[in-house]
Amino acid sequence: MSVGSIGALLVCLAAGWRYHTRSRRALHLLQLEHYENARLLLWLRRRGEVAPVVDVAAAIAAIVIAAFSASHSHHWIELAGFALIAAALVAIQLTRPTRAEVKPLVMTERARRLWALALAVPAVVAVAGAVLSVALGSDLPFAVATLLVVACVPAAPWLVCAANWALGPVQRRINARFESAARAKLARIAPRVIGITGSYGKTTTKVCIGAVLEEASSTLITPASFNSHLGVIRTINEHLTERHRAFVVEMGMYRAGDIAELCELVHPEIGVLTAIGPAHLERMGTIEAIADAKAELALALPAGGHLVTNGDDPRCLEIAERVTVDTVLFGLKNPDAHVRAEAVEMADGETRFELVIGEQRIAARAGLLGHHNLSNLLAAAAVGHLCGMTIEQIVRGLRRIRPPEHRLQPIPNPGAGIVVIDDAYNSNPAGAQAALEVLRAHPAQRRILVTPGMVELGAQEADLNERFGRQAATACDRVILVGPERTRPIAAGLAHEGFDPESITVVRDIGAATDVLRGLTRAGDVILFENDLPDMYAEDQA
């Protein structure tokens, strides 16, 4: 091995390490974006990472050094130059910010296939270059291969996307096999299917409906946030059994047609529409487009089906007017709502109210916080009523409800004398306002908010976050903002209301916020964690 080849080997190894890290990060973000190449590339453009300066500079420097050495035969200069590039790449790796992943990369079979193909590109290039250099007795092939490996570093996300595209036909065949099995199983067991969609409250409503229906018969709900087409297929294949008489399906939406596709898969008999709002406005463009996408559930119901929808939401009422199936309204304000709540009070971590179904009335309670959760409880009562349950059975089911994890979940710490209200799963304008109302109503010496704000709200994002800041100013004594850039609108809203700037702390990530809380909290504090942004929105560079 010549002197120049030693330098090339050093660069190749350092670039391979850097590529390994960048490709894994790209794979993680691609998985979070449901393997949509366009979403990952949009993220790269927003973060200015389409062509990272340090990695592009390393590639250019390697080309310059290789060209100079080739033309002047200064192999020691080539070694020194390549060694410096290798050292720079190693330094970038060692000094890059690290953070705990909010939702870690899950190495599914799909992820493994995709990453293996992406890693194979620079590996094959490097090995081919080395073999040719040995066979030809020339340093040139390995030098060229080294330059290509270095060029792969800034191109890592693009190569991951290319691998995703290349494996598309394979993945479609695999998905089709799983889908066929799910359809056959669902047809054989034939449970009553209840579909749920809406901009807010889907998961909590799903949990509420599951608890109510379980009082009468065995019920399966889609776990966690398995609300995509493949998530529902997986739920059917792995969890649906002969004993299940009802199947409650949360239906997520990222584009027009997603909910219609889910309906075609599971054929819901009852459709529940919780609310229509600006969640995912960035993806859909307009609130009207969101409403049309959510309406796909109502329009897919069979002639003998039932639509259960929010009588207090004008857009839900408009959707109800489009369909001819039986419609049951729930609500707190609409006098035409068939299912209502009256005499509402909240105490001891639960909501107590009088449940009204038609002419029937009964005292009810559930372990959920916040007036907004009443809508979720009423939706569950309406579904139970349509499934033939008595009002007494429905109330017993409501008593079993506990908040889903990270959704206004109270976590008391009696030893420290503090209470954490965990609403970190996600956030939207209505949910954030409701969470602040819960915080405001909770007995406390001090009320502390920890938040990175709200995302995916399109052109309205800054204005809605500023409004959130104004609302927080009237509910909080201390505020910890996570992310200096993203939370600027919240800070502006706090300032607009004259909130004491000394009571605001801005930190880089949730780990730093936790460190601040360790030195800040004292007995009598109530702490609201409102949202924890997905990894693609972290401000630190990985």
XYZ file of C-alpha atoms in Angstrom:
542
model
C 0.000 0.000 0.000
C 1.457 3.378 -1.039
C 1.675 6.452 1.156
C -1.220 8.060 -0.723
C -3.407 4.989 -0.287
C -2.904 5.117 3.494
C -4.341 8.638 3.483
C -7.206 7.539 1.256
C -7.958 4.655 3.632
C -8.094 7.021 6.615
C -10.534 9.290 4.797
C -12.609 6.326 3.658
C -12.978 5.016 7.214
C -13.806 8.442 8.675
C -16.309 9.181 5.900
C -17.875 5.753 6.385
C -18.409 6.492 10.076
C -19.919 9.874 9.297
C -22.120 8.366 6.576
C -23.316 5.665 8.976
C -24.526 8.343 11.409
C -26.133 10.591 8.814
C -27.901 7.736 7.039
C -29.273 6.424 10.326
C -30.571 9.864 11.187
C -32.192 10.146 7.748
C -33.772 6.709 8.206
C -35.148 7.743 11.610
C -36.724 10.898 10.210
C -38.060 9.009 7.186
C -39.724 6.505 9.523
C -41.264 9.358 11.533
C -42.593 10.763 8.247
C -44.194 7.390 7.414
C -41.537 6.622 4.770
C -42.593 9.546 2.579
C -39.527 10.753 0.656
C -41.106 14.108 -0.126
C -41.646 14.870 3.571
C -38.028 14.060 4.432
C -36.708 16.224 1.598
C -39.001 19.071 2.689
C -37.561 18.759 6.189
C -34.012 18.938 4.777
C -34.816 22.117 2.863
C -36.317 23.778 5.919
C -33.321 22.926 8.059
C -30.844 23.988 5.396
C -29.413 20.480 5.265
C -29.909 19.722 1.585
C -26.135 20.136 1.249
C -24.485 20.474 4.705
C -21.595 22.897 4.420
C -19.066 20.902 6.455
C -19.656 17.672 4.538
C -19.646 19.376 1.144
C -16.419 21.184 2.113
C -14.801 17.865 3.063
C -15.764 16.373 -0.304
C -14.395 19.363 -2.222
C -11.167 19.336 -0.202
C -10.681 15.639 -0.933
C -11.118 16.231 -4.663
C -8.640 19.136 -4.646
C -6.014 17.157 -2.747
C -6.436 14.096 -4.973
C -6.177 16.209 -8.133
C -3.067 18.033 -6.871
C -1.339 14.801 -5.881
C -2.186 13.121 -9.167
C -0.718 15.974 -11.176
C 2.360 16.568 -9.017
C 3.049 13.107 -7.528
C 3.362 14.556 -3.997
C 2.157 11.520 -2.104
C 3.248 12.827 1.313
C 1.153 15.942 0.710
C -1.707 13.678 -0.282
C -1.294 11.688 2.955
C -1.187 14.837 5.078
C -4.180 16.364 3.323
C -6.262 13.216 3.551
C -5.287 12.791 7.206
C -6.526 16.319 7.935
C -9.843 15.596 6.189
C -10.203 12.347 8.134
C -9.463 14.202 11.379
C -12.050 16.855 10.499
C -14.725 14.236 9.808
C -13.938 12.475 13.085
C -14.078 15.817 14.940
C -17.495 16.559 13.409
C -18.727 13.205 14.658
C -17.327 13.585 18.147
C -18.574 17.148 18.661
C -22.039 16.796 17.134
C -24.905 17.477 19.578
C -26.565 14.414 21.013
C -30.060 14.195 22.459
C -32.409 11.507 23.644
C -34.806 10.583 20.852
C -38.436 11.417 21.616
C -39.595 8.488 19.518
C -36.619 6.215 18.871
C -35.961 4.562 15.554
C -37.650 1.155 15.468
C -35.556 -1.345 13.553
C -38.408 -3.112 11.788
C -37.718 -5.475 8.925
C -38.503 -2.633 6.546
C -36.065 -0.294 8.271
C -33.341 -2.954 8.246
C -33.759 -3.626 4.520
C -33.754 0.048 3.685
C -30.723 0.922 5.792
C -28.765 -2.113 4.569
C -29.260 -0.995 0.980
C -28.283 2.589 1.806
C -25.142 1.441 3.643
C -24.250 -0.887 0.795
C -23.661 2.012 -1.621
C -20.447 3.448 -0.093
C -19.359 0.000 1.112
C -19.518 -1.494 -2.378
C -17.783 1.533 -3.866
C -14.928 1.317 -1.335
C -14.441 -2.449 -1.738
C -14.617 -2.245 -5.527
C -11.995 0.509 -5.537
C -9.668 -1.473 -3.271
C -10.017 -4.644 -5.352
C -9.329 -2.789 -8.610
C -6.317 -1.051 -7.119
C -4.839 -4.391 -6.067
C -5.664 -6.033 -9.399
C -4.276 -3.191 -11.507
C -1.381 -2.292 -9.235
C -2.534 1.337 -9.241
C -3.686 3.694 -6.479
C -6.096 5.454 -8.823
C -9.192 3.205 -8.465
C -9.106 3.358 -4.644
C -8.496 7.115 -4.724
C -11.565 7.592 -6.953
C -13.582 5.277 -4.714
C -12.528 7.305 -1.661
C -13.749 10.516 -3.286
C -17.091 8.863 -4.028
C -17.400 7.634 -0.417
C -16.709 11.162 0.872
C -19.331 12.489 -1.566
C -21.841 10.005 -0.114
C -21.722 11.793 3.252
C -23.628 14.952 2.261
C -25.791 12.800 -0.033
C -26.770 10.379 2.760
C -30.452 11.431 3.016
C -30.803 11.307 -0.749
C -29.331 7.803 -0.853
C -31.743 6.708 1.902
C -34.612 8.093 -0.174
C -33.244 6.297 -3.244
C -33.121 3.032 -1.294
C -36.688 3.615 -0.140
C -37.790 4.159 -3.739
C -35.860 1.120 -5.015
C -37.429 -1.126 -2.370
C -40.915 0.209 -3.069
C -42.063 -2.781 -5.176
C -40.772 -5.219 -2.545
C -42.553 -3.343 0.236
C -45.800 -3.194 -1.720
C -45.766 -6.967 -2.198
C -45.138 -7.486 1.528
C -47.898 -5.021 2.458
C -50.325 -6.722 0.079
C -49.702 -10.076 1.746
C -50.349 -8.640 5.235
C -53.427 -6.789 3.982
C -54.885 -9.925 2.425
C -54.449 -11.788 5.710
C -56.067 -8.934 7.654
C -59.071 -8.763 5.329
C -59.643 -12.505 5.589
C -59.386 -12.457 9.386
C -61.702 -9.468 9.731
C -64.290 -11.094 7.458
C -64.138 -14.346 9.405
C -64.518 -12.796 12.884
C -66.898 -10.032 11.710
C -66.864 -7.735 14.758
C -68.922 -4.534 14.833
C -66.497 -1.864 13.618
C -66.515 1.663 14.994
C -64.320 4.133 13.140
C -63.097 7.344 14.787
C -61.531 10.380 13.186
C -61.224 14.103 13.799
C -58.585 16.774 14.215
C -58.521 16.400 18.003
C -59.441 13.819 20.596
C -59.258 10.663 18.469
C -57.117 8.614 20.813
C -58.900 9.638 24.018
C -62.301 9.039 22.405
C -61.103 5.623 21.253
C -60.098 4.739 24.815
C -63.442 6.006 26.159
C -65.460 4.015 23.621
C -63.409 0.903 24.313
C -64.036 1.202 28.047
C -67.777 1.679 27.562
C -68.229 -1.160 25.053
C -66.112 -3.517 27.146
C -68.839 -3.310 29.781
C -71.144 -5.214 27.400
C -68.825 -7.336 25.240
C -65.183 -7.992 24.480
C -63.764 -5.036 22.546
C -60.488 -4.423 20.735
C -59.160 -0.917 20.189
C -56.237 -0.041 17.958
C -53.252 0.296 20.326
C -51.288 3.494 20.965
C -51.443 5.570 17.792
C -51.760 2.720 15.292
C -54.061 4.842 13.156
C -52.520 4.404 9.710
C -53.460 1.829 7.075
C -50.528 -0.425 7.932
C -51.043 0.158 11.665
C -54.643 -1.048 11.457
C -53.600 -4.049 9.350
C -51.009 -4.941 11.972
C -53.596 -4.581 14.751
C -55.959 -6.981 12.997
C -53.287 -9.562 12.269
C -51.676 -9.479 15.705
C -54.493 -8.657 18.143
C -57.966 -9.402 16.764
C -59.346 -12.717 18.108
C -62.562 -14.715 17.905
C -63.729 -13.364 21.267
C -63.806 -9.732 20.085
C -67.312 -8.592 19.242
C -66.412 -4.943 18.657
C -63.401 -3.318 16.993
C -62.714 0.384 17.600
C -60.456 1.840 14.904
C -58.716 5.188 15.220
C -58.292 6.654 11.724
C -55.444 9.070 11.135
C -55.109 11.282 8.106
C -52.082 12.797 6.374
C -53.598 13.341 2.954
C -56.934 13.165 1.172
C -57.987 9.558 0.668
C -56.296 8.105 3.766
C -59.539 7.699 5.717
C -61.435 6.386 2.701
C -58.715 3.744 2.303
C -59.113 2.721 5.953
C -62.898 2.570 5.585
C -62.551 0.329 2.550
C -60.377 -1.965 4.671
C -62.498 -2.253 7.850
C -66.018 -1.179 6.710
C -67.175 0.715 9.828
C -70.817 0.484 10.849
C -70.561 3.454 13.217
C -68.454 6.509 12.438
C -67.410 8.995 15.124
C -66.291 12.487 14.131
C -64.786 14.300 17.133
C -63.935 17.799 15.860
C -62.526 19.684 12.887
C -59.642 22.099 13.401
C -56.274 23.253 12.032
C -54.244 20.180 13.061
C -52.123 19.112 10.031
C -52.979 22.391 8.312
C -49.430 22.453 6.971
C -50.048 19.218 5.071
C -53.605 19.891 3.900
C -53.425 23.599 3.111
C -56.908 24.729 4.177
C -59.397 23.938 6.913
C -61.907 23.055 4.186
C -59.543 20.402 2.826
C -59.174 18.973 6.337
C -62.963 18.836 6.724
C -63.348 17.090 3.362
C -60.721 14.498 4.314
C -62.381 13.814 7.675
C -65.790 13.590 5.957
C -64.579 10.480 4.134
C -65.574 8.442 7.206
C -69.145 9.772 7.214
C -69.500 9.253 3.476
C -68.253 5.653 3.704
C -70.884 4.506 6.223
C -73.390 1.931 4.933
C -77.099 2.668 4.511
C -77.873 1.181 7.909
C -74.901 2.832 9.601
C -74.744 5.607 12.165
C -72.764 8.848 12.327
C -71.890 10.116 15.811
C -70.609 13.671 15.699
C -69.941 16.809 17.710
C -73.049 18.981 17.785
C -71.010 21.935 19.082
C -68.686 22.001 16.056
C -70.113 23.835 12.999
C -67.903 21.925 10.571
C -69.009 18.592 12.017
C -72.627 19.677 11.618
C -71.947 20.634 8.003
C -70.520 17.161 7.354
C -73.588 15.588 9.013
C -75.777 17.428 6.494
C -73.958 15.690 3.619
C -75.007 12.184 4.626
C -78.323 10.348 4.784
C -77.385 7.829 7.488
C -78.783 8.111 11.000
C -76.918 10.868 12.874
C -76.537 11.175 16.637
C -75.256 14.492 17.986
C -73.393 14.882 21.265
C -72.450 18.171 22.863
C -72.551 20.638 25.718
C -74.145 23.645 24.020
C -76.296 22.382 21.160
C -79.917 21.936 22.351
C -80.473 19.418 19.541
C -77.767 17.096 20.884
C -79.240 13.720 21.797
C -76.377 13.015 24.228
C -75.491 15.833 26.625
C -73.732 16.615 29.900
C -75.181 18.867 32.575
C -74.194 19.914 36.114
C -70.502 19.462 35.328
C -67.873 19.685 38.052
C -64.282 18.579 38.366
C -62.685 17.386 41.581
C -60.157 14.852 42.839
C -58.756 14.189 39.368
C -62.054 13.256 37.762
C -64.985 14.822 35.926
C -68.472 14.451 37.384
C -71.623 15.283 35.473
C -75.188 14.320 34.736
C -75.333 12.213 31.589
C -78.403 12.910 29.479
C -79.393 10.517 26.675
C -82.717 11.568 25.210
C -85.109 11.611 28.150
C -82.864 9.543 30.429
C -80.610 11.100 33.085
C -78.053 9.606 35.422
C -75.059 10.740 37.496
C -71.756 9.881 35.815
C -68.053 10.334 36.387
C -64.772 9.512 34.682
C -61.095 9.838 35.491
C -60.371 12.515 32.888
C -59.469 16.168 33.349
C -60.754 19.106 31.326
C -64.061 20.270 29.901
C -62.868 19.336 26.403
C -62.773 15.678 27.493
C -66.499 15.809 28.116
C -66.974 15.652 24.355
C -64.923 12.450 24.261
C -66.985 10.950 27.078
C -70.260 11.926 25.415
C -69.121 10.398 22.112
C -68.447 7.141 23.952
C -71.873 7.273 25.605
C -73.504 7.848 22.218
C -71.745 4.813 20.717
C -72.740 2.673 23.696
C -76.349 3.784 23.254
C -76.292 2.880 19.540
C -74.862 -0.535 20.433
C -77.888 -1.252 22.621
C -76.333 -0.664 26.029
C -78.429 0.639 28.910
C -77.559 3.993 30.402
C -76.496 2.207 33.601
C -74.050 0.035 31.641
C -72.682 3.117 29.908
C -72.061 4.877 33.226
C -70.248 1.834 34.602
C -68.032 1.869 31.529
C -67.310 5.580 31.911
C -66.129 5.011 35.484
C -63.405 2.696 34.197
C -61.824 5.348 31.984
C -58.353 6.642 32.743
C -56.451 9.128 30.574
C -54.260 7.686 27.814
C -50.566 8.081 28.466
C -49.229 11.635 27.899
C -52.702 13.105 27.337
C -53.542 15.354 30.303
C -52.366 12.559 32.566
C -51.991 13.714 36.196
C -48.887 12.297 37.884
C -48.766 13.239 41.574
C -45.504 13.076 43.522
C -46.622 13.116 47.156
C -43.060 12.943 48.452
C -42.073 16.168 46.699
C -45.500 17.735 47.073
C -45.831 18.435 43.348
C -48.165 17.332 40.571
C -47.137 16.874 36.930
C -49.848 17.117 34.270
C -48.440 15.204 31.321
C -49.953 16.428 28.057
C -46.808 15.811 26.067
C -48.079 13.502 23.321
C -48.968 16.308 20.941
C -50.644 19.686 20.935
C -53.140 21.707 18.944
C -54.816 25.073 19.552
C -57.942 23.651 21.176
C -56.053 21.083 23.228
C -53.448 23.590 24.411
C -56.137 26.003 25.563
C -57.954 23.175 27.366
C -54.720 22.088 29.047
C -54.139 25.621 30.319
C -57.679 25.657 31.699
C -56.931 22.432 33.585
C -53.709 23.966 34.908
C -55.517 27.140 35.952
C -58.207 25.195 37.797
C -55.798 22.908 39.639
C -55.052 23.891 43.267
C -51.428 25.056 43.392
C -48.928 27.421 44.971
C -47.310 27.963 41.578
C -48.281 26.837 38.101
C -45.418 26.055 35.718
C -45.690 25.472 31.962
C -43.073 23.555 29.958
C -43.655 23.666 26.199
C -41.984 23.790 22.767
C -45.212 25.096 21.218
C -47.302 23.686 18.391
C -46.296 22.570 14.890
C -47.805 21.633 11.509
C -50.151 24.620 11.551
C -49.028 26.050 8.230
C -49.134 29.806 7.740
C -51.093 30.198 10.990
C -48.435 28.560 13.146
C -46.755 31.732 14.448
C -50.078 33.483 15.167
C -51.544 30.463 16.952
C -48.423 30.020 19.065
C -48.474 33.706 19.966
C -52.102 33.324 21.052
C -51.042 30.322 23.109
C -48.466 32.553 24.801
C -51.130 35.135 25.630
C -53.346 32.419 27.095
C -50.433 31.019 29.110
C -49.736 34.419 30.626
C -53.056 34.313 32.483
C -52.650 30.742 33.730
C -48.983 30.374 34.671
C -46.513 31.689 37.226
C -43.421 30.336 35.455
C -42.853 29.283 31.847
C -40.057 27.146 30.410
C -39.837 27.415 26.622
C -38.118 24.544 24.812
C -36.329 25.670 21.645
C -35.091 29.272 21.303
C -36.206 29.801 17.704
C -39.464 27.878 17.573
C -40.846 29.414 20.768
C -40.296 33.054 19.798
C -44.032 33.554 19.038
C -44.968 32.156 22.466
C -42.506 34.533 24.110
C -44.042 37.390 22.118
C -47.514 36.414 23.355
C -46.305 36.317 26.956
C -44.699 39.744 26.562
C -47.880 41.121 25.002
C -49.735 40.287 28.227
C -47.010 41.812 30.415
C -45.730 38.476 31.738
C -42.619 38.926 33.889
C -39.595 38.126 31.679
C -37.713 36.970 34.774
C -40.273 34.157 35.065
C -39.464 32.838 31.568
C -36.635 30.380 30.946
C -35.630 29.388 27.419
C -33.766 26.101 26.964
C -32.506 24.129 24.015
C -34.232 20.787 24.598
C -36.437 18.873 27.027
C -33.392 17.501 28.853
C -32.289 21.035 29.697
C -35.863 21.849 30.788
C -35.769 18.903 33.186
C -32.492 20.186 34.625
C -34.072 23.600 35.202
C -37.065 22.025 36.934
C -34.815 20.120 39.334
C -33.560 23.394 40.767
C -36.835 25.275 40.455
C -39.700 23.178 41.771
C -40.922 23.158 45.337
C -43.857 21.743 47.256
C -47.175 23.052 45.991
C -46.094 23.341 42.338
C -48.177 21.986 39.484
C -46.236 21.477 36.239
C -47.886 21.155 32.827
C -45.842 19.526 30.072
C -47.645 20.693 26.933
C -46.327 18.855 23.879
C -42.993 17.181 23.216
C -42.080 17.753 19.595
C -41.133 14.832 17.361
C -37.452 14.452 16.610
C -37.738 16.122 13.207
C -38.544 19.429 14.939
C -35.582 19.419 17.348
C -33.497 22.562 16.956
C -30.174 20.888 17.710
C -28.242 19.452 14.799
C -27.471 15.750 14.902
